[in-house]
Amino acid sequence: MNKLYPIRYYDKKEDIPFQLYYDNGYRGVMFDIDNTLVPHNCPIDDKTKEFINHLKEIGFSICLISNNSEERVKLFAEPLGVSYTYKAWKPSRKGYQEGMKTLGTDTGNTLFVGDQIYTDIWGANRANVYSILLDPINPKEEIQIILKRIPEKYIKWRYRKIKKLGKNEYDALDRL
């Protein structure tokens, strides 16, 4: 069960204290795309471009890690000017390892951000990457994802109970 818990859990990507992570030695961020950066199957938008550009200004290298086809991931990554790994077979370690190799980072200085426990978080934890879980942007999803969200609610509840805290109620030193 512990491999299903994220290291950190935030409501949305804008809540993540990226500057604090950078100041503490993190240099690469790997992101899931659908329902992490944009709603499921949506194209890239200006808000996401601004968000990624802000992370680059801080100094982060960015890689997208997706189980989608190259066509979907490449169309998303190219306008952002970021690297990507497609058909990552999350929760396999392979996609995360490829992402870190592309970024020139390792498990000690890389973050992974995603919205699904059984693919994104489990895979990041299996690859020993710092895992950050977000709530999905939009509840409209494919049926196989909707079905996974049911047990995910229990895991999120247990995570918060174990932490004995609300989602964002820990001090800055505990965030790392």
Coordinates of N, CA, C and O in Angstrom, one line a residue:
M1 N 0.8 -1.2 0.0 CA 0.0 0.0 0.0 C 0.9 1.3 0.0 O 0.5 2.2 -0.6
N2 N 2.0 1.2 0.7 CA 2.9 2.4 0.8 C 3.3 2.9 -0.6 O 3.6 4.1 -0.8
K3 N 3.5 2.0 -1.5 CA 4.0 2.3 -2.9 C 2.9 3.1 -3.7 O 3.2 3.7 -4.7
L4 N 1.7 3.1 -3.1 CA 0.6 3.8 -3.8 C 0.4 5.3 -3.2 O -0.3 6.1 -3.8
Y5 N 1.1 5.5 -2.1 CA 1.0 6.9 -1.5 C 2.0 7.8 -2.2 O 3.2 7.4 -2.3
P6 N 1.6 9.0 -2.5 CA 2.6 10.0 -3.0 C 3.5 10.5 -1.9 O 3.1 10.4 -0.7
I7 N 4.6 11.0 -2.2 CA 5.4 11.7 -1.2 C 4.6 13.0 -0.8 O 4.6 13.3 0.4
R8 N 4.1 13.7 -1.8 CA 3.3 14.9 -1.5 C 2.0 14.9 -2.3 O 2.0 14.3 -3.4
Y9 N 1.0 15.6 -1.8 CA -0.3 15.7 -2.5 C -0.8 17.1 -2.4 O -0.8 17.7 -1.3
Y10 N -1.0 17.7 -3.6 CA -1.5 19.1 -3.7 C -2.8 19.1 -4.5 O -3.0 18.1 -5.3
D11 N -3.6 20.1 -4.3 CA -4.9 20.2 -5.1 C -4.6 20.4 -6.6 O -5.2 19.7 -7.4
K12 N -3.7 21.3 -6.9 CA -3.4 21.6 -8.3 C -2.0 22.0 -8.5 O -1.3 22.3 -7.5
K13 N -1.5 21.9 -9.7 CA -0.1 22.2 -10.0 C 0.4 23.5 -9.5 O 1.6 23.7 -9.1
E14 N -0.5 24.5 -9.6 CA -0.1 25.9 -9.1 C 0.2 25.9 -7.6 O 0.8 26.9 -7.1
D15 N -0.2 24.9 -6.9 CA 0.0 24.9 -5.4 C 1.4 24.4 -5.1 O 1.8 24.5 -3.9
I16 N 2.0 23.7 -6.0 CA 3.4 23.1 -5.7 C 4.4 24.2 -5.6 O 4.5 25.1 -6.4
P17 N 5.2 24.2 -4.5 CA 6.2 25.3 -4.3 C 7.5 25.0 -5.0 O 8.5 24.6 -4.5
F18 N 7.4 25.1 -6.4 CA 8.5 24.7 -7.2 C 9.8 25.5 -6.9 O 10.9 24.9 -6.9
Q19 N 9.7 26.7 -6.5 CA 10.9 27.5 -6.1 C 11.6 26.8 -4.9 O 12.8 26.7 -4.9
L20 N 10.8 26.4 -4.0 CA 11.3 25.7 -2.8 C 12.0 24.4 -3.2 O 13.1 24.1 -2.7
Y21 N 11.4 23.6 -4.0 CA 12.1 22.4 -4.5 C 13.4 22.7 -5.2 O 14.4 22.0 -5.0
Y22 N 13.4 23.7 -6.1 CA 14.6 24.1 -6.8 C 15.7 24.5 -5.8 O 16.8 24.1 -5.9
D23 N 15.3 25.3 -4.8 CA 16.3 25.8 -3.8 C 16.9 24.7 -3.0 O 17.9 24.8 -2.5
N24 N 16.2 23.5 -3.0 CA 16.6 22.4 -2.3 C 17.2 21.3 -3.2 O 17.4 20.1 -2.8
G25 N 17.6 21.7 -4.4 CA 18.4 20.8 -5.3 C 17.7 20.1 -6.4 O 18.4 19.4 -7.1
Y26 N 16.4 20.2 -6.5 CA 15.7 19.5 -7.6 C 15.9 20.3 -8.8 O 15.8 21.5 -8.9
R27 N 16.2 19.6 -9.9 CA 16.5 20.2 -11.2 C 15.6 19.7 -12.4 O 15.6 20.4 -13.4
G28 N 15.0 18.6 -12.2 CA 14.1 18.1 -13.3 C 12.7 17.8 -12.8 O 12.5 17.4 -11.7
V29 N 11.7 18.1 -13.7 CA 10.3 17.8 -13.4 C 9.8 17.0 -14.5 O 9.8 17.4 -15.7
M30 N 9.2 15.9 -14.2 CA 8.5 15.0 -15.2 C 7.0 15.2 -14.9 O 6.6 15.1 -13.7
F31 N 6.2 15.4 -15.9 CA 4.8 15.6 -15.8 C 4.0 14.5 -16.6 O 4.4 14.2 -17.8
D32 N 2.9 14.0 -16.1 CA 1.9 13.4 -16.9 C 1.2 14.6 -17.6 O 1.3 15.7 -17.2
I33 N 0.5 14.3 -18.7 CA -0.2 15.3 -19.4 C -1.7 15.4 -19.0 O -2.1 16.4 -18.5
D34 N -2.4 14.4 -19.4 CA -3.9 14.4 -19.3 C -4.4 14.5 -17.8 O -4.0 13.6 -17.0
N35 N -5.1 15.5 -17.5 CA -5.7 15.8 -16.2 C -4.7 16.2 -15.1 O -5.0 16.3 -14.0
T36 N -3.4 16.4 -15.6 CA -2.4 16.9 -14.8 C -2.0 18.3 -15.3 O -2.1 19.3 -14.5
L37 N -1.7 18.5 -16.5 CA -1.4 19.8 -17.1 C -2.7 20.4 -17.8 O -2.8 21.6 -17.8
V38 N -3.4 19.6 -18.5 CA -4.7 20.0 -19.1 C -5.8 19.0 -18.9 O -5.5 17.8 -18.6
P39 N -7.0 19.3 -19.1 CA -8.1 18.3 -19.0 C -7.8 17.2 -20.0 O -7.2 17.3 -21.0
H40 N -8.4 16.0 -19.7 CA -8.2 14.8 -20.5 C -8.4 15.0 -22.0 O -9.5 15.6 -22.4
N41 N -7.5 14.7 -22.9 CA -7.5 14.8 -24.3 C -7.7 16.2 -24.9 O -8.1 16.4 -26.0
C42 N -7.4 17.2 -24.1 CA -7.4 18.6 -24.5 C -6.1 19.0 -25.1 O -5.0 18.5 -24.7
P43 N -6.1 20.0 -26.0 CA -4.8 20.5 -26.5 C -4.1 21.4 -25.5 O -4.7 21.8 -24.5
I44 N -2.9 21.8 -25.8 CA -2.2 22.7 -24.9 C -2.8 24.0 -25.0 O -3.4 24.4 -26.0
D45 N -2.8 24.7 -23.9 CA -3.4 26.1 -23.8 C -2.4 27.1 -23.3 O -1.3 26.7 -22.9
D46 N -2.7 28.4 -23.4 CA -1.8 29.4 -23.0 C -1.4 29.3 -21.5 O -0.3 29.6 -21.2
K47 N -2.3 29.0 -20.7 CA -2.1 28.9 -19.2 C -1.0 27.8 -19.0 O -0.1 28.1 -18.2
T48 N -1.0 26.7 -19.7 CA 0.0 25.7 -19.5 C 1.3 26.1 -20.0 O 2.4 25.9 -19.4
K49 N 1.3 26.8 -21.2 CA 2.6 27.3 -21.7 C 3.2 28.3 -20.7 O 4.4 28.2 -20.5
E50 N 2.4 29.2 -20.1 CA 3.0 30.1 -19.1 C 3.5 29.4 -17.9 O 4.6 29.7 -17.4
F51 N 2.8 28.4 -17.5 CA 3.2 27.6 -16.3 C 4.6 26.9 -16.6 O 5.5 27.0 -15.8
I52 N 4.7 26.2 -17.7 CA 6.0 25.5 -18.1 C 7.1 26.6 -18.2 O 8.2 26.3 -17.8
N53 N 6.8 27.7 -18.9 CA 7.8 28.7 -19.1 C 8.3 29.2 -17.7 O 9.5 29.5 -17.6
H54 N 7.4 29.4 -16.8 CA 7.8 29.8 -15.4 C 8.8 28.8 -14.8 O 9.8 29.2 -14.2
L55 N 8.5 27.5 -14.9 CA 9.4 26.5 -14.4 C 10.7 26.5 -15.1 O 11.8 26.4 -14.4
K56 N 10.8 26.8 -16.3 CA 12.0 26.9 -17.1 C 12.8 28.1 -16.6 O 14.0 28.1 -16.4
E57 N 12.1 29.2 -16.3 CA 12.8 30.4 -15.8 C 13.4 30.2 -14.4 O 14.4 30.7 -14.1
I58 N 12.7 29.4 -13.6 CA 13.3 29.0 -12.3 C 14.6 28.2 -12.5 O 15.5 28.4 -11.8
G59 N 14.6 27.4 -13.6 CA 15.8 26.6 -13.9 C 15.6 25.2 -14.1 O 16.5 24.4 -14.3
F60 N 14.3 24.7 -14.0 CA 14.0 23.3 -14.2 C 14.1 22.9 -15.7 O 13.8 23.6 -16.6
S61 N 14.5 21.6 -15.9 CA 14.3 20.9 -17.1 C 13.1 20.1 -17.0 O 12.7 19.6 -15.9
I62 N 12.3 20.0 -18.1 CA 11.0 19.4 -18.1 C 10.9 18.3 -19.1 O 11.4 18.4 -20.2
C63 N 10.3 17.2 -18.7 CA 10.0 16.1 -19.6 C 8.6 15.6 -19.3 O 8.1 15.5 -18.2
L64 N 7.9 15.3 -20.4 CA 6.5 14.7 -20.3 C 6.6 13.2 -20.4 O 7.3 12.7 -21.2
I65 N 6.0 12.5 -19.4 CA 6.0 11.1 -19.4 C 4.5 10.6 -19.6 O 3.7 10.9 -18.7
S66 N 4.2 10.0 -20.7 CA 2.8 9.6 -21.0 C 2.7 8.2 -21.5 O 3.6 7.7 -22.2
N67 N 1.6 7.6 -21.3 CA 1.2 6.3 -21.9 C 0.6 6.5 -23.2 O 0.3 5.5 -23.9
N68 N 0.4 7.7 -23.6 CA -0.2 8.0 -24.9 C 0.7 7.7 -26.1 O 1.9 7.5 -25.9
S69 N 0.2 7.8 -27.3 CA 1.0 7.7 -28.5 C 1.9 8.8 -28.7 O 1.8 9.9 -28.2
E70 N 2.9 8.6 -29.6 CA 3.9 9.7 -29.8 C 3.2 10.9 -30.4 O 3.5 12.0 -30.1
E71 N 2.2 10.7 -31.3 CA 1.5 11.8 -31.9 C 0.9 12.7 -30.9 O 1.1 13.9 -31.0
R72 N 0.2 12.2 -29.9 CA -0.4 13.0 -28.9 C 0.7 13.8 -28.0 O 0.6 15.0 -27.8
V73 N 1.7 13.0 -27.6 CA 2.7 13.6 -26.7 C 3.6 14.6 -27.5 O 3.9 15.7 -26.9
K74 N 4.0 14.3 -28.7 CA 4.8 15.2 -29.5 C 4.1 16.5 -29.8 O 4.7 17.6 -29.7
L75 N 2.8 16.4 -30.1 CA 2.0 17.7 -30.4 C 1.9 18.5 -29.1 O 1.8 19.8 -29.3
F76 N 2.0 17.9 -28.0 CA 1.9 18.7 -26.7 C 3.3 19.2 -26.4 O 3.4 20.4 -25.9
A77 N 4.3 18.4 -26.5 CA 5.7 18.8 -26.1 C 6.4 19.8 -26.9 O 7.0 20.7 -26.4
E78 N 6.2 19.7 -28.3 CA 6.9 20.6 -29.2 C 6.6 22.1 -28.9 O 7.6 22.9 -28.8
P79 N 5.4 22.5 -28.8 CA 5.1 24.0 -28.5 C 5.7 24.4 -27.2 O 6.0 25.6 -27.0
L80 N 5.9 23.5 -26.2 CA 6.4 23.8 -24.9 C 8.0 23.8 -24.9 O 8.6 24.4 -24.0
G81 N 8.5 23.2 -26.0 CA 10.0 23.1 -26.0 C 10.5 22.2 -24.9 O 11.6 22.5 -24.4
V82 N 9.8 21.1 -24.7 CA 10.3 20.1 -23.6 C 10.5 18.8 -24.2 O 9.9 18.4 -25.3
S83 N 11.2 17.9 -23.5 CA 11.4 16.6 -24.0 C 10.2 15.7 -23.6 O 9.4 16.2 -22.8
Y84 N 10.2 14.5 -24.1 CA 9.0 13.6 -23.8 C 9.4 12.2 -23.9 O 10.3 11.8 -24.6
T85 N 8.6 11.4 -23.2 CA 8.6 9.9 -23.4 C 7.2 9.5 -23.6 O 6.3 9.8 -22.8
Y86 N 7.0 8.8 -24.7 CA 5.6 8.3 -25.0 C 5.5 6.8 -24.8 O 6.6 6.1 -24.7
K87 N 4.3 6.3 -24.8 CA 4.1 4.8 -24.5 C 5.1 4.4 -23.4 O 5.8 3.4 -23.5
A88 N 5.0 5.1 -22.2 CA 5.9 4.8 -21.1 C 5.5 3.6 -20.3 O 6.2 3.1 -19.5
W89 N 4.3 3.1 -20.6 CA 3.8 1.9 -19.9 C 3.8 2.1 -18.4 O 4.1 1.1 -17.6
K90 N 3.5 3.3 -17.9 CA 3.3 3.5 -16.5 C 2.3 2.5 -15.9 O 1.3 2.3 -16.6
P91 N 2.6 1.8 -14.9 CA 3.6 2.1 -13.8 C 5.0 1.5 -14.0 O 5.7 1.4 -13.0
S92 N 5.3 1.1 -15.2 CA 6.7 0.6 -15.3 C 7.7 1.6 -15.0 O 7.5 2.8 -15.3
R93 N 8.9 1.2 -14.5 CA 10.0 2.1 -14.2 C 10.6 2.7 -15.5 O 11.2 3.8 -15.4
K94 N 10.5 2.0 -16.6 CA 11.2 2.4 -17.8 C 11.0 3.8 -18.3 O 12.0 4.5 -18.6
G95 N 9.8 4.3 -18.3 CA 9.5 5.6 -18.8 C 10.1 6.7 -17.9 O 10.6 7.7 -18.4
Y96 N 10.1 6.4 -16.6 CA 10.7 7.4 -15.7 C 12.2 7.4 -15.8 O 12.8 8.5 -15.8
Q97 N 12.8 6.3 -16.0 CA 14.2 6.2 -16.2 C 14.6 6.9 -17.5 O 15.6 7.6 -17.5
E98 N 13.8 6.7 -18.6 CA 14.1 7.3 -19.8 C 14.0 8.8 -19.7 O 14.8 9.6 -20.2
G99 N 13.0 9.3 -18.9 CA 12.8 10.7 -18.7 C 14.0 11.3 -18.0 O 14.5 12.4 -18.4
M100 N 14.5 10.7 -16.9 CA 15.6 11.2 -16.2 C 16.9 11.2 -17.1 O 17.7 12.1 -17.0
K101 N 17.0 10.2 -17.9 CA 18.2 10.1 -18.8 C 18.1 11.3 -19.7 O 19.1 12.0 -20.0
T102 N 17.0 11.6 -20.3 CA 16.8 12.7 -21.2 C 17.1 14.0 -20.5 O 17.7 14.9 -21.1
L103 N 16.6 14.2 -19.3 CA 16.8 15.4 -18.5 C 18.2 15.5 -18.0 O 18.7 16.6 -17.6
G104 N 19.0 14.4 -17.9 CA 20.3 14.5 -17.3 C 20.2 14.6 -15.8 O 21.1 15.1 -15.1
T105 N 19.1 14.0 -15.2 CA 18.9 14.1 -13.8 C 18.9 12.6 -13.2 O 19.1 11.7 -14.0
D106 N 18.7 12.5 -11.9 CA 18.6 11.2 -11.3 C 17.5 11.2 -10.3 O 16.8 12.2 -10.1
T107 N 17.4 10.1 -9.5 CA 16.3 10.0 -8.6 C 16.5 11.0 -7.4 O 15.5 11.3 -6.7
G108 N 17.6 11.5 -7.2 CA 17.8 12.5 -6.1 C 17.5 13.9 -6.4 O 17.4 14.7 -5.5
N109 N 17.3 14.2 -7.7 CA 17.0 15.6 -8.0 C 15.9 15.8 -9.1 O 15.8 16.7 -9.8
T110 N 15.0 14.8 -9.1 CA 13.9 14.8 -10.1 C 12.5 14.6 -9.3 O 12.4 13.8 -8.5
L111 N 11.6 15.4 -9.8 CA 10.2 15.3 -9.3 C 9.3 14.7 -10.4 O 9.6 14.9 -11.6
F112 N 8.3 14.0 -10.0 CA 7.3 13.6 -10.9 C 5.9 14.0 -10.4 O 5.6 13.9 -9.3
V113 N 5.1 14.6 -11.4 CA 3.8 15.2 -11.0 C 2.8 14.5 -11.9 O 2.9 14.5 -13.1
G114 N 1.7 13.9 -11.2 CA 0.7 13.2 -12.0 C -0.6 13.2 -11.2 O -0.6 13.6 -10.0
D115 N -1.7 12.7 -11.8 CA -3.0 12.7 -11.2 C -3.6 11.4 -10.9 O -4.6 11.3 -10.2
Q116 N -2.9 10.3 -11.3 CA -3.4 9.0 -11.1 C -2.5 8.2 -10.2 O -1.3 8.1 -10.4
I117 N -3.1 7.5 -9.2 CA -2.3 6.7 -8.3 C -1.8 5.5 -8.9 O -0.6 5.1 -8.7
Y118 N -2.6 4.7 -9.6 CA -2.2 3.4 -10.1 C -1.3 3.4 -11.3 O -0.7 2.4 -11.6
T119 N -1.1 4.5 -11.9 CA -0.1 4.6 -13.0 C 1.0 5.6 -12.6 O 2.1 5.2 -12.4
D120 N 0.6 6.8 -12.4 CA 1.6 7.9 -12.2 C 2.4 7.7 -10.9 O 3.6 7.7 -10.9
I121 N 1.7 7.7 -9.8 CA 2.4 7.6 -8.5 C 3.0 6.3 -8.2 O 4.2 6.2 -7.8
W122 N 2.3 5.2 -8.5 CA 2.9 3.9 -8.3 C 4.2 3.8 -9.1 O 5.2 3.3 -8.6
G123 N 4.1 4.2 -10.4 CA 5.3 4.1 -11.2 C 6.5 5.0 -10.7 O 7.6 4.5 -10.7
A124 N 6.2 6.2 -10.3 CA 7.2 7.1 -9.8 C 7.9 6.5 -8.6 O 9.1 6.5 -8.4
N125 N 7.0 6.0 -7.7 CA 7.6 5.3 -6.5 C 8.4 4.1 -6.8 O 9.4 3.9 -6.1
R126 N 7.9 3.3 -7.7 CA 8.7 2.1 -8.1 C 10.1 2.5 -8.7 O 11.1 1.8 -8.5
A127 N 10.1 3.7 -9.3 CA 11.4 4.2 -9.9 C 12.2 5.0 -8.9 O 13.2 5.6 -9.3
N128 N 11.7 5.1 -7.7 CA 12.4 5.9 -6.6 C 12.5 7.4 -7.0 O 13.4 8.0 -6.6
V129 N 11.4 7.9 -7.7 CA 11.4 9.3 -8.0 C 10.4 10.0 -7.0 O 9.4 9.4 -6.6
Y130 N 10.7 11.2 -6.6 CA 9.9 12.0 -5.7 C 8.5 12.2 -6.4 O 8.4 12.9 -7.4
S131 N 7.5 11.6 -5.8 CA 6.1 11.6 -6.4 C 5.2 12.6 -5.8 O 5.1 12.8 -4.6
I132 N 4.6 13.4 -6.7 CA 3.6 14.4 -6.3 C 2.3 14.1 -7.0 O 2.2 14.0 -8.2
L133 N 1.2 14.0 -6.2 CA -0.1 13.7 -6.7 C -0.9 15.0 -6.7 O -0.9 15.8 -5.8
L134 N -1.7 15.2 -7.8 CA -2.6 16.3 -7.9 C -4.0 15.7 -8.1 O -4.2 14.6 -8.5
D135 N -5.0 16.5 -7.7 CA -6.4 16.1 -8.0 C -6.5 16.3 -9.5 O -5.9 17.2 -10.1
P136 N -7.3 15.5 -10.1 CA -7.6 15.6 -11.6 C -8.2 17.0 -11.9 O -9.0 17.5 -11.1
I137 N -7.8 17.6 -13.0 CA -8.3 18.9 -13.4 C -9.8 18.8 -13.7 O -10.6 19.7 -13.3
N138 N -10.2 17.7 -14.4 CA -11.6 17.6 -14.9 C -12.1 16.2 -14.6 O -11.4 15.2 -14.9
P139 N -13.3 16.1 -14.0 CA -13.9 14.8 -13.8 C -14.3 14.0 -15.0 O -14.6 12.8 -14.9
K140 N -14.4 14.6 -16.2 CA -14.8 13.9 -17.4 C -13.6 13.1 -17.9 O -12.6 13.6 -18.3
E141 N -13.7 11.8 -17.8 CA -12.7 10.9 -18.2 C -13.2 9.6 -18.8 O -14.4 9.4 -18.8
E142 N -12.3 8.8 -19.4 CA -12.7 7.5 -19.9 C -13.1 6.6 -18.8 O -12.6 6.7 -17.7
I143 N -14.0 5.6 -19.1 CA -14.6 4.8 -18.1 C -13.5 4.0 -17.3 O -13.6 3.8 -16.1
Q144 N -12.4 3.5 -18.0 CA -11.4 2.8 -17.2 C -10.7 3.6 -16.2 O -10.3 3.1 -15.2
I145 N -10.6 4.9 -16.5 CA -10.0 5.8 -15.5 C -11.0 6.1 -14.4 O -10.7 6.1 -13.2
I146 N -12.3 6.3 -14.7 CA -13.3 6.6 -13.7 C -13.4 5.4 -12.7 O -13.5 5.6 -11.5
L147 N -13.3 4.2 -13.2 CA -13.3 3.0 -12.3 C -12.1 3.0 -11.4 O -12.3 2.6 -10.2
K148 N -11.0 3.4 -11.8 CA -9.8 3.5 -10.9 C -9.9 4.6 -9.9 O -9.3 4.5 -8.8
R149 N -10.7 5.6 -10.2 CA -10.8 6.7 -9.2 C -11.6 6.3 -8.0 O -11.4 6.9 -6.9
I150 N -12.4 5.3 -8.0 CA -13.1 4.8 -6.8 C -12.2 4.3 -5.7 O -12.2 4.9 -4.6
P151 N -11.3 3.4 -6.0 CA -10.3 3.0 -4.9 C -9.3 4.1 -4.6 O -8.8 4.2 -3.5
E152 N -9.0 5.0 -5.6 CA -8.1 6.1 -5.3 C -8.6 7.0 -4.2 O -7.9 7.6 -3.4
K153 N -10.0 7.2 -4.1 CA -10.5 8.0 -3.1 C -10.2 7.5 -1.7 O -9.8 8.2 -0.8
Y154 N -10.2 6.2 -1.6 CA -9.8 5.6 -0.3 C -8.3 5.8 0.0 O -8.0 6.1 1.1
I155 N -7.5 5.6 -1.0 CA -6.1 5.8 -0.8 C -5.8 7.3 -0.4 O -5.0 7.5 0.5
K156 N -6.4 8.2 -1.1 CA -6.2 9.6 -0.7 C -6.7 9.9 0.7 O -6.0 10.6 1.5
W157 N -7.8 9.3 1.1 CA -8.3 9.5 2.5 C -7.3 8.9 3.5 O -7.0 9.6 4.5
R158 N -6.8 7.7 3.2 CA -5.8 7.1 4.1 C -4.5 7.9 4.2 O -3.9 8.1 5.2
Y159 N -4.1 8.4 3.0 CA -2.9 9.2 3.0 C -3.1 10.4 3.9 O -2.2 10.7 4.8
R160 N -4.2 11.2 3.8 CA -4.4 12.3 4.6 C -4.5 11.9 6.1 O -4.1 12.7 7.0
K161 N -5.1 10.8 6.4 CA -5.3 10.3 7.8 C -3.9 10.0 8.4 O -3.6 10.3 9.5
I162 N -3.1 9.3 7.6 CA -1.8 9.0 8.0 C -0.9 10.2 8.3 O -0.3 10.3 9.3
K163 N -1.0 11.2 7.4 CA -0.3 12.4 7.6 C -0.9 13.3 8.7 O -0.3 14.2 9.2
K164 N -2.2 13.0 9.1 CA -3.0 13.7 10.1 C -3.0 15.2 9.8 O -2.9 16.0 10.6
L165 N -3.1 15.5 8.5 CA -3.0 16.9 8.0 C -4.0 17.0 6.8 O -4.3 16.1 6.2
G166 N -4.4 18.3 6.6 CA -5.1 18.6 5.3 C -4.1 18.5 4.2 O -2.9 18.4 4.4
K167 N -4.6 18.6 3.0 CA -3.8 18.4 1.8 C -2.6 19.4 1.7 O -1.6 19.0 1.2
N168 N -2.7 20.6 2.2 CA -1.7 21.6 2.0 C -1.2 22.2 3.4 O -0.7 23.3 3.4
E169 N -1.5 21.5 4.5 CA -1.2 22.1 5.8 C 0.0 21.6 6.5 O 0.0 21.3 7.6
Y170 N 1.1 21.5 5.7 CA 2.4 21.2 6.4 C 3.4 22.3 6.1 O 3.3 23.0 5.2
D171 N 4.3 22.4 7.0 CA 5.3 23.6 6.9 C 6.3 23.3 5.7 O 6.4 22.2 5.2
A172 N 7.0 24.4 5.4 CA 7.9 24.3 4.3 C 9.0 23.3 4.4 O 9.3 22.6 3.4
L173 N 9.5 23.0 5.6 CA 10.5 22.0 5.7 C 10.0 20.6 5.5 O 10.7 19.7 5.1
D174 N 8.7 20.4 5.8 CA 8.1 19.1 5.6 C 7.8 18.8 4.2 O 7.5 17.7 3.8
R175 N 7.9 19.8 3.3 CA 7.5 19.6 1.9 C 8.5 18.8 1.1 O 8.3 18.4 0.0
L176 N 9.7 18.7 1.6 CA 10.8 18.1 0.8 C 11.1 16.7 1.3 O 10.9 16.3 2.4

